[in-house]
Amino acid sequence: MIDTLLTPELFLEALGETLYMLGISLFFGSILGILLGIAVVVTRPAGVLPNAVVSFVLNAFINVVRSLPFIILLVAILPFTRMIVGTSIGVNGALVPLILMVAPYIGRLVENSLLEVPEGIVEAAKSMGATPVQIFVRFLLPEARGSLVLALTTATIGLLDATAMAGTVGAGGIGDLAISYGYQRFDGITMLVTVVTLVVIVQLIQLFGTRLARKLRRR
């Protein structure tokens, strides 16, 4: 007989908490990250709206946040998190640091994707009299959409890792289940189930992202 503390209800609750943290933080983090990435590309010296001060500030912000390990960022901004969502514990307490962690990460990935677009396309758009907004909407974004999907796929997997890490400080989810039951209570079955679950979720995210990017690039 297999001895474990894990029940279907406990597992489903943890899975739901992980998907909740992943979905909410990915949604808001993607919006902020895409805007951040576009702003960095627009204001760079060779961009369509060059601005050295704004470009420096944006790049410094991205570099500072990305240089902090997530577990330190999570603890360092506890007062800010409490001010925004009213609590610093549980799944809601993890949302703010997750969004703050993933937005600059996505911003840098978006920047790299947009910079992969050949300069000739931008020059051709300028020669046709396109405005900066038209250059992005009609030329850069369509050309970079496959790369952008892969970038968001990578960010989503990184975000899933962070949700599991947030479990070490009581944020709930699969990570919390692995630590509280698998590690602290020496429940090998729970540890195995949580590891397999995370591996399956990552594989599904990567498979979906790769196929979507391939389809967009063929159009």
Short mmCIF file of C-alpha atoms in Angstrom, two decimals:
data_model
loop_
_atom_site.label_atom_id
_atom_site.label_comp_id
_atom_site.label_asym_id
_atom_site.label_seq_id
_atom_site.Cartn_x
_atom_site.Cartn_y
_atom_site.Cartn_z
CA MET A 1 0.00 0.00 0.00
CA ILE A 2 1.31 3.47 -0.95
CA ASP A 3 1.61 5.77 2.07
CA THR A 4 1.11 9.44 1.20
CA LEU A 5 -0.57 12.55 2.62
CA LEU A 6 -1.52 13.75 -0.85
CA THR A 7 -5.21 13.69 -1.68
CA PRO A 8 -6.91 14.59 -4.99
CA GLU A 9 -8.50 17.64 -3.33
CA LEU A 10 -5.14 18.86 -2.04
CA PHE A 11 -3.50 18.38 -5.43
CA LEU A 12 -6.28 20.11 -7.37
CA GLU A 13 -6.25 23.04 -4.95
CA ALA A 14 -2.49 23.47 -5.38
CA LEU A 15 -2.75 23.12 -9.16
CA GLY A 16 -5.51 25.73 -9.26
CA GLU A 17 -3.40 28.14 -7.20
CA THR A 18 -0.43 27.70 -9.52
CA LEU A 19 -2.54 28.28 -12.64
CA TYR A 20 -4.14 31.32 -10.97
CA MET A 21 -0.77 32.88 -10.14
CA LEU A 22 0.58 32.00 -13.59
CA GLY A 23 -2.43 33.39 -15.49
CA ILE A 24 -2.82 36.68 -13.61
CA SER A 25 0.86 37.52 -13.44
CA LEU A 26 1.44 36.52 -17.07
CA PHE A 27 -1.44 38.71 -18.26
CA PHE A 28 -0.35 41.89 -16.48
CA GLY A 29 3.34 41.12 -16.85
CA SER A 30 2.95 40.66 -20.61
CA ILE A 31 1.16 43.98 -21.01
CA LEU A 32 3.81 45.85 -19.03
CA GLY A 33 6.67 43.89 -20.60
CA ILE A 34 5.54 44.40 -24.20
CA LEU A 35 5.09 48.13 -23.61
CA LEU A 36 8.48 48.26 -21.92
CA GLY A 37 10.18 46.37 -24.75
CA ILE A 38 8.61 48.60 -27.40
CA ALA A 39 9.60 51.73 -25.47
CA VAL A 40 13.22 50.54 -25.26
CA VAL A 41 13.36 49.90 -29.01
CA VAL A 42 11.65 53.18 -29.89
CA THR A 43 13.91 55.36 -27.73
CA ARG A 44 17.26 53.72 -28.52
CA PRO A 45 19.74 55.91 -30.47
CA ALA A 46 18.81 54.26 -33.79
CA GLY A 47 15.09 54.03 -32.93
CA VAL A 48 12.22 55.84 -34.56
CA LEU A 49 11.87 58.20 -31.54
CA PRO A 50 15.38 58.36 -30.02
CA ASN A 51 15.60 59.68 -26.48
CA ALA A 52 18.82 59.03 -24.57
CA VAL A 53 17.43 59.83 -21.10
CA VAL A 54 14.32 57.66 -21.38
CA SER A 55 16.34 54.86 -22.97
CA PHE A 56 18.89 54.97 -20.12
CA VAL A 57 16.21 54.94 -17.41
CA LEU A 58 14.30 52.06 -19.00
CA ASN A 59 17.42 49.95 -19.53
CA ALA A 60 18.62 50.67 -15.98
CA PHE A 61 15.25 49.62 -14.54
CA ILE A 62 15.26 46.38 -16.52
CA ASN A 63 18.83 45.56 -15.55
CA VAL A 64 18.31 46.32 -11.85
CA VAL A 65 15.17 44.20 -11.50
CA ARG A 66 16.63 41.34 -13.54
CA SER A 67 19.79 41.29 -11.45
CA LEU A 68 17.80 40.41 -8.31
CA PRO A 69 17.10 36.73 -7.60
CA PHE A 70 13.33 36.25 -7.40
CA ILE A 71 13.34 35.04 -3.80
CA ILE A 72 15.15 38.25 -2.71
CA LEU A 73 12.85 40.45 -4.80
CA LEU A 74 9.84 38.74 -3.24
CA VAL A 75 11.02 39.52 0.29
CA ALA A 76 12.44 42.98 -0.47
CA ILE A 77 9.15 44.41 -1.74
CA LEU A 78 6.89 42.99 0.98
CA PRO A 79 5.72 46.47 2.15
CA PHE A 80 4.96 47.46 -1.47
CA THR A 81 3.09 44.19 -2.04
CA ARG A 82 1.04 44.73 1.14
CA MET A 83 0.19 48.26 -0.01
CA ILE A 84 -1.00 47.06 -3.45
CA VAL A 85 -3.00 43.91 -2.63
CA GLY A 86 -3.45 44.25 1.15
CA THR A 87 -1.45 41.14 2.00
CA SER A 88 2.02 39.74 1.51
CA ILE A 89 1.15 36.06 1.95
CA GLY A 90 -0.83 33.52 -0.03
CA VAL A 91 -1.36 33.47 -3.79
CA ASN A 92 -2.44 37.13 -3.91
CA GLY A 93 0.67 38.16 -2.03
CA ALA A 94 2.79 36.48 -4.71
CA LEU A 95 1.16 38.28 -7.64
CA VAL A 96 2.93 41.62 -7.25
CA PRO A 97 6.51 40.23 -7.12
CA LEU A 98 5.69 37.81 -9.94
CA ILE A 99 4.48 40.64 -12.18
CA LEU A 100 7.42 42.84 -11.22
CA MET A 101 9.81 39.99 -11.97
CA VAL A 102 8.40 38.93 -15.32
CA ALA A 103 7.63 42.35 -16.87
CA PRO A 104 11.29 43.44 -17.31
CA TYR A 105 12.16 39.91 -18.44
CA ILE A 106 9.49 40.03 -21.14
CA GLY A 107 10.54 43.58 -21.99
CA ARG A 108 14.08 42.47 -22.78
CA LEU A 109 12.84 39.48 -24.80
CA VAL A 110 10.48 41.73 -26.78
CA GLU A 111 13.35 44.14 -27.43
CA ASN A 112 15.50 41.30 -28.79
CA SER A 113 12.64 40.04 -30.99
CA LEU A 114 11.99 43.46 -32.49
CA LEU A 115 15.68 44.07 -33.13
CA GLU A 116 15.82 40.85 -35.15
CA VAL A 117 13.67 42.51 -37.82
CA PRO A 118 15.95 43.63 -40.70
CA GLU A 119 16.73 47.35 -40.74
CA GLY A 120 15.71 47.43 -44.41
CA ILE A 121 12.08 46.90 -43.48
CA VAL A 122 12.10 49.91 -41.17
CA GLU A 123 13.88 52.02 -43.78
CA ALA A 124 11.35 50.97 -46.41
CA ALA A 125 8.51 51.92 -44.07
CA LYS A 126 10.07 55.33 -43.43
CA SER A 127 10.55 55.93 -47.17
CA MET A 128 6.82 55.29 -47.65
CA GLY A 129 6.05 57.99 -45.10
CA ALA A 130 4.85 55.69 -42.31
CA THR A 131 4.50 57.22 -38.85
CA PRO A 132 6.29 55.62 -35.83
CA VAL A 133 3.02 53.96 -34.79
CA GLN A 134 2.44 52.61 -38.31
CA ILE A 135 6.01 51.32 -38.46
CA PHE A 136 5.41 49.24 -35.35
CA VAL A 137 1.87 48.11 -36.04
CA ARG A 138 2.18 47.35 -39.76
CA PHE A 139 5.83 46.39 -40.18
CA LEU A 140 7.78 45.52 -37.01
CA LEU A 141 5.14 43.60 -35.06
CA PRO A 142 3.97 41.43 -38.01
CA GLU A 143 7.58 40.58 -38.87
CA ALA A 144 8.48 39.75 -35.27
CA ARG A 145 5.29 37.94 -34.20
CA GLY A 146 6.77 34.43 -34.42
CA SER A 147 9.78 35.47 -32.37
CA LEU A 148 7.51 37.28 -29.91
CA VAL A 149 5.48 34.13 -29.33
CA LEU A 150 8.65 32.16 -28.60
CA ALA A 151 9.79 34.94 -26.25
CA LEU A 152 6.50 34.83 -24.35
CA THR A 153 6.74 31.04 -24.21
CA THR A 154 10.16 31.30 -22.59
CA ALA A 155 8.87 33.93 -20.16
CA THR A 156 5.87 31.77 -19.24
CA ILE A 157 8.09 28.84 -18.35
CA GLY A 158 10.32 31.13 -16.27
CA LEU A 159 7.23 32.47 -14.55
CA LEU A 160 6.09 28.94 -13.73
CA ASP A 161 9.46 28.34 -12.07
CA ALA A 162 8.96 31.51 -10.03
CA THR A 163 5.48 30.44 -8.87
CA ALA A 164 7.01 27.21 -7.59
CA MET A 165 9.74 29.22 -5.83
CA ALA A 166 7.12 31.48 -4.24
CA GLY A 167 5.74 28.36 -2.58
CA THR A 168 8.80 28.26 -0.32
CA VAL A 169 7.48 31.38 1.49
CA GLY A 170 3.88 30.17 1.73
CA ALA A 171 2.46 31.50 -1.52
CA GLY A 172 0.59 28.27 -2.17
CA GLY A 173 0.50 26.23 -5.37
CA ILE A 174 2.52 23.25 -6.53
CA GLY A 175 5.76 24.65 -5.07
CA ASP A 176 4.20 25.00 -1.63
CA LEU A 177 2.83 21.47 -1.87
CA ALA A 178 6.27 20.12 -2.76
CA ILE A 179 7.96 21.92 0.16
CA SER A 180 5.27 21.46 2.83
CA TYR A 181 4.46 17.84 2.11
CA GLY A 182 7.14 16.42 -0.18
CA TYR A 183 10.19 17.87 1.62
CA GLN A 184 9.22 18.78 5.19
CA ARG A 185 7.06 15.67 5.74
CA PHE A 186 9.27 13.32 3.72
CA ASP A 187 6.37 12.38 1.44
CA GLY A 188 8.10 10.95 -1.62
CA ILE A 189 4.88 10.40 -3.54
CA THR A 190 3.88 14.07 -3.19
CA MET A 191 7.33 15.17 -4.34
CA LEU A 192 7.16 12.87 -7.35
CA VAL A 193 3.67 14.05 -8.31
CA THR A 194 4.62 17.73 -8.05
CA VAL A 195 7.77 17.25 -10.13
CA VAL A 196 5.91 15.33 -12.83
CA THR A 197 3.15 17.95 -12.85
CA LEU A 198 5.61 20.81 -13.37
CA VAL A 199 7.40 18.89 -16.13
CA VAL A 200 4.11 18.18 -17.93
CA ILE A 201 2.98 21.83 -17.70
CA VAL A 202 6.32 23.05 -19.09
CA GLN A 203 6.16 20.56 -21.96
CA LEU A 204 2.62 21.65 -22.84
CA ILE A 205 3.54 25.35 -22.75
CA GLN A 206 6.62 24.78 -24.93
CA LEU A 207 4.71 22.58 -27.39
CA PHE A 208 1.91 25.14 -27.77
CA GLY A 209 4.32 28.08 -28.12
CA THR A 210 6.54 26.34 -30.67
CA ARG A 211 3.63 25.26 -32.86
CA LEU A 212 1.98 28.70 -32.72
CA ALA A 213 5.24 30.45 -33.61
CA ARG A 214 5.84 28.06 -36.52
CA LYS A 215 2.34 28.68 -37.83
CA LEU A 216 2.74 32.47 -37.61
CA ARG A 217 6.08 32.38 -39.42
CA ARG A 218 4.58 30.46 -42.35
CA ARG A 219 1.98 33.18 -42.99
#
